[in-house]
Amino acid sequence: MSIYVEDYPSSVESVKMFLNGLSTSLANRLKFFEFGTSCPPSTNAALATALNTFLRSQSGLVELKLPFYEIQDPSTVSEVCQASLQLRAFCAEVHSITKDMFREVLGTLAMRSASLQCVRLIWPTIRSTEGPIRLTDMDPVLQLSAIEDIRLWLGCGLELEVRDIQQMGQAWNGLTSLILLPEGPGIPLPRLVTLAQWLPLLQQLAAHFDCSEHIPSADDVPSRFGSLHRLTLLDVELEDWQMPLMAELLVVVCGPKVEVRFTRVYSLDPGTFLDDLRLWEVGSEDRELRDRMDAFHRVYRAMKRME
């Protein structure tokens, strides 16, 4: 059985009564639960007790999505992970927590590493004094050995080194979908080449890349994605002189048939980011970039026939 509730009426008491009623009438019967409320975020703490009680009553839950509810206490994550032993998908926004608390959330999710296939998290705020986040700050996520789909929307910069991506590839050998959306200048574009090397099974990739400095040449690509069919460039702007360089890079590292979209972050909301399909449908394809990619592919194909 599944229940989908979006934009529930704004009365806090009515939402609490609704959740308490579900805890009694549908105890241990739900497999899929998606919940959102139009209550202001300041009331989410008041709803936490009712939501946690509901989650404790659902030992058979395999998918939990909270697109319009901000988790402000890591205990909510703990409740669902302790009660739902076969949890396969967890999608939510965690709000007003520190870097250490975010690591705690990831550590709690790692309790279900044998079953979790999908983790999508929005973490919109961070104390400015804590600076950017690194993989070492999130290393419990590497314990998710069965993961196939990861999305992280971070309210801070992300420092992603080559060795970090190597660890990701070694830990997530079944990963097919990855979205990384940090604040700031973004992930250095050469990391796209590293992702292809260590996560070759990716079919969908979206990221905020920094294209302001170095665009790798075809000679810098040791390996390519094997089955990537969607690439979304989040908040990426290309100068005219960068277009041919980017087109050649994408043909070599992603393949000529990959669908490349450009999407502005302001067009995203939590519901879109956490949804299975909607994020991949926003934005648009750049016609000039596509034409250049097609032209480069024709050149490469002609050169191979001459070899």
Coordinates of C-alpha atoms in Angstrom, one line a residue:
M1 CA 0.0 0.0 0.0
S2 CA 1.2 3.5 -0.7
I3 CA 0.1 7.0 0.3
Y4 CA 0.9 10.3 -1.5
V5 CA 0.1 13.5 0.3
E6 CA 1.3 16.8 -1.1
D7 CA 0.5 20.3 0.2
Y8 CA -1.6 19.1 3.1
P9 CA -3.8 21.8 4.7
S10 CA -1.8 24.4 6.7
S11 CA -3.2 23.7 10.1
V12 CA -0.5 22.1 12.3
E13 CA -3.1 20.4 14.4
S14 CA -4.8 18.8 11.4
V15 CA -1.5 17.5 10.1
K16 CA -0.7 16.0 13.5
M17 CA -4.1 14.4 13.7
F18 CA -3.7 13.0 10.2
L19 CA -0.3 11.4 11.0
N20 CA -1.5 10.1 14.3
G21 CA -4.5 8.5 12.6
L22 CA -2.2 6.8 10.1
S23 CA -0.1 5.4 12.9
T24 CA -3.1 3.7 14.3
S25 CA -5.1 2.7 11.2
L26 CA -2.3 1.7 8.9
A27 CA 0.4 0.4 11.2
N28 CA 3.0 -1.7 9.3
R29 CA 0.9 -1.7 6.1
L30 CA 2.6 1.0 4.1
K31 CA 5.4 0.4 1.7
F32 CA 5.6 3.8 -0.1
F33 CA 4.9 7.2 1.7
E34 CA 5.4 10.6 0.2
F35 CA 4.4 13.6 2.3
G36 CA 4.5 17.4 2.1
T37 CA 2.7 20.2 3.9
S38 CA 2.1 23.8 3.3
C39 CA 2.7 24.6 7.0
P40 CA 5.6 27.1 7.3
P41 CA 9.0 25.5 8.1
S42 CA 9.0 27.1 11.5
T43 CA 6.2 24.6 12.5
N44 CA 8.1 21.5 11.3
A45 CA 9.6 20.9 14.8
A46 CA 6.1 20.8 16.2
L47 CA 5.2 18.1 13.6
A48 CA 8.3 16.0 14.3
T49 CA 6.8 14.0 17.2
A50 CA 3.8 13.0 15.1
L51 CA 5.9 12.1 12.1
N52 CA 8.4 10.1 14.2
T53 CA 5.5 8.2 15.8
F54 CA 4.1 7.4 12.4
L55 CA 7.5 6.3 11.1
R56 CA 8.0 4.0 14.1
S57 CA 4.7 2.3 13.1
Q58 CA 5.8 1.4 9.6
S59 CA 8.2 -1.5 9.7
G60 CA 7.5 -2.4 6.1
L61 CA 8.3 1.0 4.5
V62 CA 10.6 0.7 1.5
E63 CA 10.4 4.3 0.1
L64 CA 10.1 7.6 2.0
K65 CA 9.9 10.9 0.2
L66 CA 9.4 14.2 2.1
P67 CA 9.5 16.8 -0.7
F68 CA 7.9 19.7 1.2
Y69 CA 8.9 19.0 4.8
E70 CA 12.1 20.2 6.3
I71 CA 13.7 17.7 8.7
Q72 CA 15.3 19.7 11.5
D73 CA 16.1 16.9 13.9
P74 CA 18.3 13.9 12.9
S75 CA 16.0 11.7 15.1
T76 CA 13.5 11.6 12.2
V77 CA 16.1 9.9 10.0
S78 CA 17.0 7.5 12.9
E79 CA 13.3 6.5 13.4
V80 CA 12.8 5.5 9.8
C81 CA 16.1 3.6 9.6
Q82 CA 15.5 1.7 12.8
A83 CA 11.9 0.8 12.0
S84 CA 12.2 0.1 8.2
L85 CA 14.6 -2.7 7.8
Q86 CA 14.1 -2.9 4.0
L87 CA 14.3 0.8 3.2
R88 CA 15.3 1.3 -0.4
A89 CA 14.7 5.0 -0.9
F90 CA 15.1 8.0 1.3
C91 CA 14.5 11.5 -0.2
A92 CA 14.3 14.6 2.1
E93 CA 15.5 18.1 3.0
V94 CA 17.5 18.4 6.2
H95 CA 17.5 21.9 7.5
S96 CA 19.3 24.1 10.1
I97 CA 21.9 21.4 11.0
T98 CA 25.6 21.7 11.2
K99 CA 28.2 19.8 9.2
D100 CA 28.7 17.3 12.0
M101 CA 24.9 16.7 12.2
F102 CA 24.8 16.2 8.4
R103 CA 27.5 13.6 8.8
E104 CA 25.4 12.0 11.6
V105 CA 22.4 11.8 9.2
L106 CA 24.6 10.0 6.6
G107 CA 25.9 7.7 9.2
T108 CA 22.3 6.8 10.2
L109 CA 21.4 6.1 6.6
A110 CA 24.4 3.8 6.4
M111 CA 22.6 1.6 8.9
R112 CA 20.6 0.5 5.9
S113 CA 23.5 0.2 3.5
A114 CA 22.5 -3.4 2.4
S115 CA 19.1 -2.2 1.2
L116 CA 19.3 1.5 0.3
Q117 CA 19.4 2.0 -3.4
C118 CA 18.4 5.7 -3.6
V119 CA 19.4 8.6 -1.3
R120 CA 18.4 12.2 -2.3
L121 CA 19.2 14.9 0.2
I122 CA 18.9 18.7 0.2
W123 CA 21.0 20.5 2.8
P124 CA 20.4 24.2 2.1
T125 CA 22.2 25.9 5.0
I126 CA 25.5 25.7 6.7
R127 CA 27.3 27.8 9.2
S128 CA 29.5 30.2 7.2
T129 CA 32.5 29.5 9.5
E130 CA 32.5 25.8 8.6
G131 CA 33.6 26.4 5.0
P132 CA 33.2 24.0 2.1
I133 CA 32.4 20.3 2.6
R134 CA 34.7 17.5 1.6
L135 CA 34.2 13.8 1.1
T136 CA 35.9 13.1 4.4
D137 CA 33.1 15.1 6.1
M138 CA 30.5 12.8 4.4
D139 CA 32.4 9.5 4.4
P140 CA 29.6 7.4 5.9
V141 CA 27.9 7.8 2.4
L142 CA 30.7 5.5 1.1
Q143 CA 29.2 2.6 3.1
L144 CA 26.1 2.6 0.8
S145 CA 27.3 -0.4 -1.1
A146 CA 23.9 -1.1 -2.9
I147 CA 23.3 2.5 -3.9
E148 CA 22.2 3.2 -7.5
D149 CA 20.9 6.8 -7.2
I150 CA 22.5 9.7 -5.2
R151 CA 21.5 13.3 -5.2
L152 CA 23.1 16.0 -3.0
W153 CA 22.0 19.7 -3.1
L154 CA 24.4 21.4 -0.8
G155 CA 24.2 24.9 0.7
C156 CA 28.0 25.1 0.7
G157 CA 30.9 24.5 -1.6
L158 CA 32.1 21.0 -2.4
E159 CA 35.8 20.2 -2.7
L160 CA 36.0 17.1 -4.7
E161 CA 39.4 15.7 -5.4
V162 CA 40.5 13.0 -7.9
R163 CA 41.1 10.5 -5.0
D164 CA 37.6 11.2 -3.7
I165 CA 36.0 10.2 -7.0
Q166 CA 38.2 7.1 -7.0
Q167 CA 36.8 6.2 -3.6
M168 CA 33.3 6.8 -4.8
G169 CA 33.8 4.5 -7.8
Q170 CA 35.2 1.8 -5.6
A171 CA 32.3 2.0 -3.1
W172 CA 29.5 2.5 -5.5
N173 CA 30.1 0.1 -8.3
G174 CA 26.4 -0.1 -9.2
L175 CA 25.7 3.7 -9.3
T176 CA 23.7 4.7 -12.4
S177 CA 22.4 8.2 -11.4
L178 CA 24.3 11.0 -9.7
I179 CA 23.5 14.7 -9.0
L180 CA 25.9 17.0 -7.2
L181 CA 24.7 20.6 -6.7
P182 CA 27.0 22.6 -4.5
E183 CA 27.1 26.3 -3.9
G184 CA 30.0 28.5 -5.1
P185 CA 32.0 28.2 -8.3
G186 CA 31.2 24.5 -8.7
I187 CA 33.2 21.3 -9.3
P188 CA 36.3 21.7 -11.5
L189 CA 35.3 20.6 -15.0
P190 CA 38.3 18.1 -15.3
R191 CA 36.5 16.0 -12.6
L192 CA 34.0 15.1 -15.4
V193 CA 36.8 13.0 -16.9
T194 CA 37.6 11.4 -13.6
L195 CA 33.9 10.6 -13.0
A196 CA 33.9 8.8 -16.4
Q197 CA 37.0 6.8 -15.4
W198 CA 35.7 5.6 -12.0
L199 CA 31.9 5.6 -12.5
P200 CA 31.6 4.3 -16.0
L201 CA 28.1 2.8 -15.5
L202 CA 26.4 6.2 -14.9
Q203 CA 23.4 6.7 -17.1
Q204 CA 22.4 10.1 -15.7
L205 CA 24.6 12.8 -14.4
A206 CA 23.9 16.3 -13.3
A207 CA 26.4 18.7 -11.7
H208 CA 27.4 22.2 -11.1
F209 CA 30.7 22.3 -12.9
D210 CA 33.2 25.2 -12.9
C211 CA 34.1 25.8 -16.6
S212 CA 35.8 29.2 -16.0
E213 CA 39.4 27.9 -16.2
H214 CA 40.5 24.7 -17.9
I215 CA 38.5 22.6 -20.3
P216 CA 40.3 19.3 -20.8
S217 CA 41.3 18.3 -24.3
A218 CA 40.5 14.9 -25.9
D219 CA 44.1 13.9 -25.2
D220 CA 43.3 14.2 -21.4
V221 CA 40.5 11.6 -21.5
P222 CA 41.8 8.1 -20.5
S223 CA 38.3 6.5 -20.6
R224 CA 34.7 7.4 -21.3
F225 CA 31.3 6.7 -19.9
G226 CA 29.9 3.5 -21.2
S227 CA 26.2 4.2 -21.1
L228 CA 25.6 7.9 -20.2
H229 CA 22.5 9.2 -21.9
R230 CA 21.7 12.3 -19.9
L231 CA 24.0 15.1 -18.8
T232 CA 22.6 18.2 -17.1
L233 CA 24.9 21.1 -16.5
L234 CA 23.6 23.1 -13.6
D235 CA 24.2 26.9 -13.6
V236 CA 27.0 26.5 -16.2
E237 CA 27.7 29.4 -18.6
L238 CA 30.0 29.0 -21.6
E239 CA 31.7 31.7 -23.5
D240 CA 31.7 31.6 -27.3
W241 CA 35.3 30.5 -27.4
Q242 CA 34.6 27.6 -25.0
M243 CA 31.9 26.1 -27.2
P244 CA 34.1 24.1 -29.6
L245 CA 36.3 22.9 -26.7
M246 CA 33.3 21.7 -24.7
A247 CA 31.7 20.1 -27.7
E248 CA 34.8 18.0 -28.4
L249 CA 35.2 17.1 -24.7
L250 CA 31.6 15.9 -24.4
V251 CA 31.8 13.8 -27.6
V252 CA 34.9 12.1 -26.4
V253 CA 34.0 11.5 -22.7
C254 CA 30.2 11.1 -22.9
G255 CA 29.6 9.9 -26.4
P256 CA 27.9 11.6 -29.4
K257 CA 24.3 10.6 -28.4
V258 CA 24.3 12.0 -24.9
E259 CA 21.5 14.5 -24.2
V260 CA 23.0 17.7 -22.8
R261 CA 20.8 20.1 -21.0
F262 CA 21.5 23.5 -19.3
T263 CA 19.5 24.2 -16.2
R264 CA 19.4 27.2 -13.9
V265 CA 19.2 26.4 -10.2
Y266 CA 16.6 29.1 -9.7
S267 CA 14.2 26.9 -11.8
L268 CA 14.5 24.1 -9.2
D269 CA 12.6 23.6 -6.0
P270 CA 12.8 20.7 -3.5
G271 CA 9.9 18.8 -5.1
T272 CA 11.6 18.9 -8.5
F273 CA 15.0 18.0 -7.2
L274 CA 13.6 15.0 -5.2
D275 CA 11.2 13.8 -8.0
D276 CA 12.2 10.8 -10.1
L277 CA 11.7 12.5 -13.5
R278 CA 11.1 16.2 -13.2
L279 CA 14.7 17.3 -12.7
W280 CA 15.7 15.6 -15.9
E281 CA 13.0 17.5 -17.8
V282 CA 13.8 21.1 -16.8
G283 CA 16.2 23.2 -18.7
S284 CA 17.0 23.1 -22.4
E285 CA 19.5 21.8 -24.9
D286 CA 21.9 24.3 -26.5
R287 CA 21.5 24.0 -30.2
E288 CA 24.9 25.4 -31.0
L289 CA 26.6 23.0 -28.7
R290 CA 24.6 20.1 -30.2
D291 CA 25.6 21.1 -33.7
R292 CA 29.2 21.3 -32.8
M293 CA 29.1 17.9 -31.1
D294 CA 27.6 16.3 -34.2
A295 CA 30.2 17.9 -36.3
F296 CA 33.1 16.7 -34.2
H297 CA 31.6 13.2 -34.2
R298 CA 31.5 13.1 -37.9
V299 CA 35.1 14.1 -38.0
Y300 CA 36.2 11.4 -35.5
R301 CA 34.2 8.8 -37.4
A302 CA 35.9 9.8 -40.7
M303 CA 39.3 9.7 -39.1
K304 CA 38.7 6.2 -37.8
R305 CA 37.7 5.0 -41.2
M306 CA 41.0 6.3 -42.5
E307 CA 43.1 4.4 -39.9

